[in-house]
XYZ file of C-alpha atoms in Angstrom:
380
model
C 153.296 146.247 -43.852
C 152.277 147.131 -40.266
C 150.636 144.640 -37.953
C 147.602 146.988 -37.644
C 147.213 147.194 -41.434
C 147.507 143.470 -41.826
C 144.799 142.838 -39.213
C 142.551 145.417 -40.849
C 143.178 144.154 -44.367
C 142.551 140.551 -43.456
C 139.272 141.097 -41.648
C 137.797 143.529 -44.150
C 138.879 141.569 -47.184
C 137.172 138.449 -45.828
C 133.929 140.436 -45.428
C 133.643 139.587 -41.731
C 130.796 141.337 -39.913
C 131.286 143.511 -36.862
C 129.779 140.849 -34.580
C 132.150 138.228 -35.965
C 135.070 140.598 -35.503
C 134.111 141.189 -31.933
C 134.018 137.453 -31.340
C 137.450 136.925 -32.939
C 139.014 139.775 -30.991
C 137.364 138.512 -27.767
C 138.858 135.001 -28.154
C 142.324 136.364 -29.039
C 142.193 138.808 -26.105
C 141.354 136.018 -23.669
C 144.080 133.722 -24.940
C 146.679 136.529 -24.923
C 145.815 137.574 -21.385
C 145.831 133.967 -20.065
C 149.122 133.004 -21.685
C 151.044 136.188 -20.822
C 150.554 135.556 -17.090
C 152.849 132.505 -17.064
C 156.057 134.522 -17.856
C 154.769 137.502 -15.802
C 154.320 135.380 -12.641
C 157.752 133.877 -13.057
C 159.289 137.320 -13.529
C 157.549 138.665 -10.431
C 159.015 135.911 -8.244
C 162.466 136.403 -9.727
C 162.394 140.185 -9.123
C 160.634 139.988 -5.754
C 157.453 141.676 -6.979
C 155.291 139.705 -4.618
C 152.643 140.344 -1.926
C 153.829 138.746 1.300
C 151.381 137.883 4.117
C 153.049 140.160 6.640
C 149.894 141.526 8.374
C 146.891 139.784 9.956
C 144.423 141.155 7.399
C 146.064 139.137 4.625
C 144.030 136.065 3.663
C 146.807 134.332 1.710
C 149.533 132.310 3.340
C 152.420 132.615 0.922
C 154.053 135.174 -1.343
C 151.962 135.841 -4.497
C 152.884 137.811 -7.632
C 151.307 141.215 -7.500
C 150.312 144.130 -9.789
C 148.889 141.604 -12.275
C 146.493 144.268 -13.443
C 149.336 145.554 -15.664
C 148.971 142.550 -17.930
C 145.195 142.441 -18.448
C 145.079 146.204 -18.935
C 147.929 146.064 -21.445
C 146.180 143.265 -23.327
C 142.921 145.135 -23.321
C 144.601 148.326 -24.619
C 146.360 146.404 -27.370
C 143.153 144.650 -28.370
C 141.029 147.788 -28.410
C 143.670 149.671 -30.435
C 143.774 146.909 -33.060
C 139.960 146.745 -33.148
C 139.662 150.523 -33.488
C 142.002 150.543 -36.434
C 138.959 150.413 -38.737
C 136.172 151.299 -36.220
C 135.694 154.765 -34.708
C 134.994 154.423 -30.986
C 133.838 157.708 -29.471
C 136.536 159.464 -27.400
C 138.670 156.291 -27.283
C 141.967 158.196 -27.013
C 140.768 160.036 -23.913
C 139.529 156.814 -22.383
C 142.934 155.187 -22.928
C 144.773 158.183 -21.494
C 142.598 158.185 -18.362
C 143.005 154.424 -17.951
C 146.765 154.693 -18.193
C 146.841 157.428 -15.533
C 144.709 155.358 -13.139
C 146.924 152.368 -13.774
C 150.072 154.284 -13.026
C 148.639 155.688 -9.764
C 147.612 152.151 -8.674
C 151.041 150.807 -9.677
C 152.827 153.429 -7.552
C 150.470 152.538 -4.644
C 151.438 148.878 -5.013
C 155.146 149.541 -4.578
C 155.114 152.763 -2.519
C 151.966 153.337 -0.459
C 150.147 156.569 -1.316
C 148.129 158.501 1.340
C 144.369 157.708 0.954
C 143.665 161.386 0.725
C 146.189 161.941 -2.101
C 144.894 158.895 -3.896
C 141.279 160.066 -3.559
C 142.232 163.531 -4.859
C 143.922 161.945 -7.871
C 140.821 159.896 -8.575
C 138.767 163.039 -8.299
C 140.831 164.908 -10.858
C 140.743 162.002 -13.287
C 136.972 161.586 -12.751
C 136.343 165.270 -13.416
C 138.350 165.138 -16.671
C 136.800 161.883 -17.786
C 133.206 162.940 -17.145
C 133.797 166.236 -18.924
C 135.610 164.851 -21.992
C 133.542 161.702 -22.465
C 130.296 163.578 -21.656
C 129.333 161.122 -18.946
C 127.040 163.498 -16.990
C 124.007 161.774 -15.409
C 121.286 163.997 -16.841
C 118.264 161.984 -15.705
C 117.185 159.381 -13.129
C 114.254 158.373 -15.381
C 111.764 158.899 -12.522
C 113.785 157.369 -9.664
C 112.570 159.235 -6.556
C 110.510 161.366 -8.901
C 113.612 162.851 -10.510
C 113.498 163.186 -14.312
C 115.861 165.824 -15.739
C 118.917 167.018 -13.758
C 120.446 170.470 -14.310
C 123.732 170.425 -16.189
C 126.064 171.401 -13.247
C 124.408 168.878 -10.966
C 124.465 166.252 -13.684
C 128.247 166.587 -13.934
C 128.664 166.302 -10.161
C 126.525 163.159 -10.099
C 128.661 161.665 -12.831
C 131.904 162.562 -11.018
C 130.594 161.137 -7.758
C 129.402 157.936 -9.415
C 132.823 157.410 -11.099
C 134.777 157.967 -7.897
C 132.430 155.683 -5.994
C 132.719 152.826 -8.443
C 136.494 153.131 -8.672
C 136.869 152.883 -4.889
C 134.206 150.186 -4.540
C 136.186 147.880 -6.801
C 139.370 148.779 -5.010
C 137.842 147.698 -1.678
C 136.130 144.551 -2.980
C 139.471 143.157 -4.118
C 140.061 141.192 -0.942
C 139.836 137.446 -1.865
C 140.815 135.343 -4.828
C 138.763 135.932 -7.920
C 136.127 138.278 -6.486
C 136.881 141.701 -8.001
C 137.644 140.232 -11.437
C 134.493 138.092 -11.404
C 132.323 141.036 -10.368
C 133.858 143.169 -13.155
C 133.347 140.356 -15.765
C 129.717 140.139 -14.741
C 129.249 143.903 -14.934
C 130.991 144.121 -18.309
C 128.898 141.327 -19.797
C 125.737 143.000 -18.449
C 126.675 146.330 -19.961
C 127.650 144.619 -23.229
C 124.127 143.219 -23.424
C 122.818 146.714 -22.696
C 124.945 148.328 -25.399
C 123.712 145.736 -27.905
C 120.152 146.337 -26.830
C 120.559 150.044 -27.598
C 122.291 149.528 -30.950
C 125.857 150.313 -29.847
C 128.031 147.432 -31.093
C 131.296 149.336 -30.748
C 130.745 150.026 -27.039
C 129.672 146.400 -26.727
C 133.052 145.526 -28.172
C 134.778 147.619 -25.464
C 132.847 145.643 -22.785
C 133.555 142.298 -24.462
C 137.278 142.885 -24.840
C 137.617 144.124 -21.257
C 135.747 141.063 -19.920
C 137.955 138.780 -22.050
C 141.165 140.327 -20.712
C 139.832 139.859 -17.181
C 138.831 136.246 -17.856
C 142.377 135.408 -18.824
C 143.510 136.901 -15.465
C 140.873 135.311 -13.252
C 142.005 131.768 -14.200
C 145.316 132.605 -12.500
C 143.604 134.499 -9.656
C 141.252 131.727 -8.507
C 142.061 130.040 -5.189
C 144.900 129.420 -4.573
C 145.834 132.525 -6.518
C 149.177 132.680 -8.311
C 148.853 136.368 -9.068
C 146.979 139.363 -7.577
C 145.694 142.313 -9.631
C 147.013 144.777 -6.979
C 145.835 148.319 -6.698
C 147.048 148.849 -10.235
C 144.414 146.386 -11.372
C 141.580 147.106 -8.956
C 141.433 150.898 -9.563
C 141.763 150.324 -13.351
C 138.899 147.806 -13.191
C 136.813 150.320 -11.245
C 137.596 153.014 -13.810
C 136.559 150.875 -16.773
C 133.392 149.592 -15.081
C 132.466 153.201 -14.149
C 132.920 154.353 -17.787
C 130.740 151.451 -18.985
C 128.048 152.195 -16.410
C 127.907 155.932 -17.159
C 128.033 155.393 -20.893
C 125.233 152.895 -20.612
C 123.120 155.393 -18.675
C 123.809 158.074 -21.319
C 123.026 155.777 -24.247
C 119.861 154.402 -22.621
C 118.313 157.931 -22.710
C 119.652 159.014 -26.182
C 119.240 155.851 -28.335
C 116.793 156.485 -31.148
C 116.325 152.832 -32.260
C 116.518 150.524 -29.243
C 115.741 146.856 -29.704
C 112.827 145.299 -27.754
C 115.311 144.471 -25.009
C 116.425 148.083 -25.054
C 112.852 149.265 -24.670
C 112.576 147.050 -21.604
C 115.879 148.358 -20.110
C 115.409 152.076 -20.820
C 112.812 152.781 -18.050
C 114.941 150.909 -15.472
C 118.431 151.776 -16.652
C 119.599 153.196 -13.266
C 118.579 150.155 -11.209
C 119.785 147.782 -13.893
C 123.272 149.366 -13.638
C 123.141 149.420 -9.825
C 122.098 145.707 -9.793
C 125.112 144.786 -11.899
C 127.304 146.624 -9.354
C 125.313 145.741 -6.233
C 127.994 143.844 -4.334
C 130.816 146.386 -4.715
C 128.514 149.372 -4.114
C 126.730 147.942 -1.136
C 130.021 146.679 0.363
C 131.426 150.246 0.098
C 128.304 151.695 1.628
C 128.104 149.330 4.624
C 131.801 149.467 5.544
C 131.805 153.279 5.392
C 128.624 153.532 7.518
C 129.855 151.091 10.121
C 133.273 152.753 10.394
C 131.727 156.167 10.927
C 129.240 154.779 13.412
C 132.187 153.423 15.399
C 133.912 156.780 15.212
C 136.604 155.502 12.855
C 137.984 157.073 9.724
C 136.263 155.807 6.535
C 139.745 154.873 5.304
C 140.500 152.564 8.244
C 141.275 149.028 7.108
C 139.327 146.245 8.710
C 137.765 142.818 8.039
C 134.109 143.919 7.814
C 133.792 143.582 4.081
C 131.222 141.254 2.604
C 133.937 138.855 1.454
C 135.481 138.796 4.908
C 132.145 137.972 6.487
C 131.671 135.110 4.068
C 135.119 133.743 4.889
C 134.417 134.036 8.598
C 131.335 131.835 8.065
C 133.602 129.090 6.772
C 133.255 129.589 3.010
C 136.206 129.165 0.703
C 137.343 131.966 -1.588
C 135.773 130.276 -4.598
C 132.463 129.604 -2.885
C 132.308 133.141 -1.478
C 132.901 134.547 -4.936
C 130.219 132.254 -6.373
C 127.739 133.475 -3.690
C 128.414 137.074 -4.748
C 128.087 136.339 -8.436
C 124.864 134.391 -8.040
C 123.366 137.034 -5.793
C 124.274 139.729 -8.294
C 122.569 137.761 -11.087
C 119.458 137.378 -8.909
C 119.430 141.168 -8.280
C 119.735 141.895 -12.002
C 116.847 139.489 -12.762
C 114.802 141.056 -9.947
C 115.469 144.600 -11.235
C 114.193 143.609 -14.732
C 111.125 141.822 -13.369
C 110.198 144.403 -10.744
C 110.623 147.193 -13.275
C 107.769 145.728 -15.255
C 105.250 145.660 -12.402
C 106.057 148.603 -10.213
C 107.617 152.089 -10.306
C 111.381 152.394 -10.562
C 111.500 153.969 -7.041
C 109.609 151.101 -5.426
C 111.735 148.549 -7.305
C 114.879 150.326 -6.038
C 113.656 150.223 -2.452
C 112.848 146.534 -2.756
C 116.362 145.821 -4.080
C 117.967 147.897 -1.373
C 116.063 145.960 1.293
C 117.084 142.758 -0.397
C 120.736 143.764 -0.032
C 120.263 144.594 3.649
C 118.645 141.172 4.160
C 121.556 139.596 2.284
C 124.031 141.174 4.715
C 122.018 140.141 7.742
C 121.696 136.581 6.367
C 125.460 136.346 6.009
C 125.945 137.478 9.589
C 123.282 135.459 11.372
C 121.919 132.573 9.285
C 125.053 130.388 9.586
C 125.123 130.920 13.325
C 121.420 130.095 13.661
C 121.915 126.873 11.588
C 124.830 125.962 13.856
C 122.651 126.421 16.969
C 119.813 124.377 15.458
C 122.186 121.572 14.593
C 123.540 121.586 18.149
C 119.986 121.664 19.490
C 120.523 124.834 21.545
C 117.351 126.576 20.385
C 115.051 123.675 21.137
C 116.431 123.500 24.706
C 115.524 127.131 25.488
């Protein structure tokens, strides 16, 4: 008897509900991910698969096991395959194929650096195929900037652009211990709630299992990290978060029987999704803008990311990650509340200004507090 049949037979014969199944699989996924990192970390050090702090941009001081994304992606894939043995998840085989391709590209980049242009082209090809096969076109902005329906060709382009943006945003935010994984867990939980609100328990399961696999990793990735996810992990995380975001936007406009929570989220779906991704997306936007303003290539590596700024203000990796998580939660709450009292466009502009103020506060508030404590301002 196969393992898959045994798992299916046991759960069905016990009459376990889908929600209980999801809970069981989530717990098992978390435990599997967490435990598998112990032998993986040992193997990495034995084989020399480590990230050494050889350049000034590195924020760690000793060799750390790398490409840890291989483990949590493998655990996620195994879990979702077991779960789908008796649940039909739409286009799951294509999702898995795309995820494996992204993982392999990131893995190659970990051990043999790929040109940013080649990497971007590969992400473009995968994004085009994924948006087309999974039907992840963004066909409406539900009134954001007055845009309702979007023509089919443009809708596909918006979906492709969104997927590439999210993939690269998570790749860039992976700069300090625990940050990228924590941001992805927050996003996955948020989208899980959204899927439940729109009556899509199977896609909620995808989000739950992905968050659980990441949770097992992040316990080893917190400061001082014993393993990094590497490019193999960060681009895979971006790919999975992008799929969840675009699927959420699609479902929010097509669900026939949303719950009361779904009815609340439907008119603000775009800004709800952006609020869940606000730190990675805004970080990508601000570093690209500042690099181009300085006449540099957008691909130039520097220490101008949000997490670098927080570290420069004296915060630890853990505290900087907590600041980003708490701010993201505040943005999600603000998106929901503002969506009830003003238009989606005005709510978006308020949230965008809040992100700008957040960046300015990180840059200047600690310095102002330092001057006040010293008494410099009072002497002027």
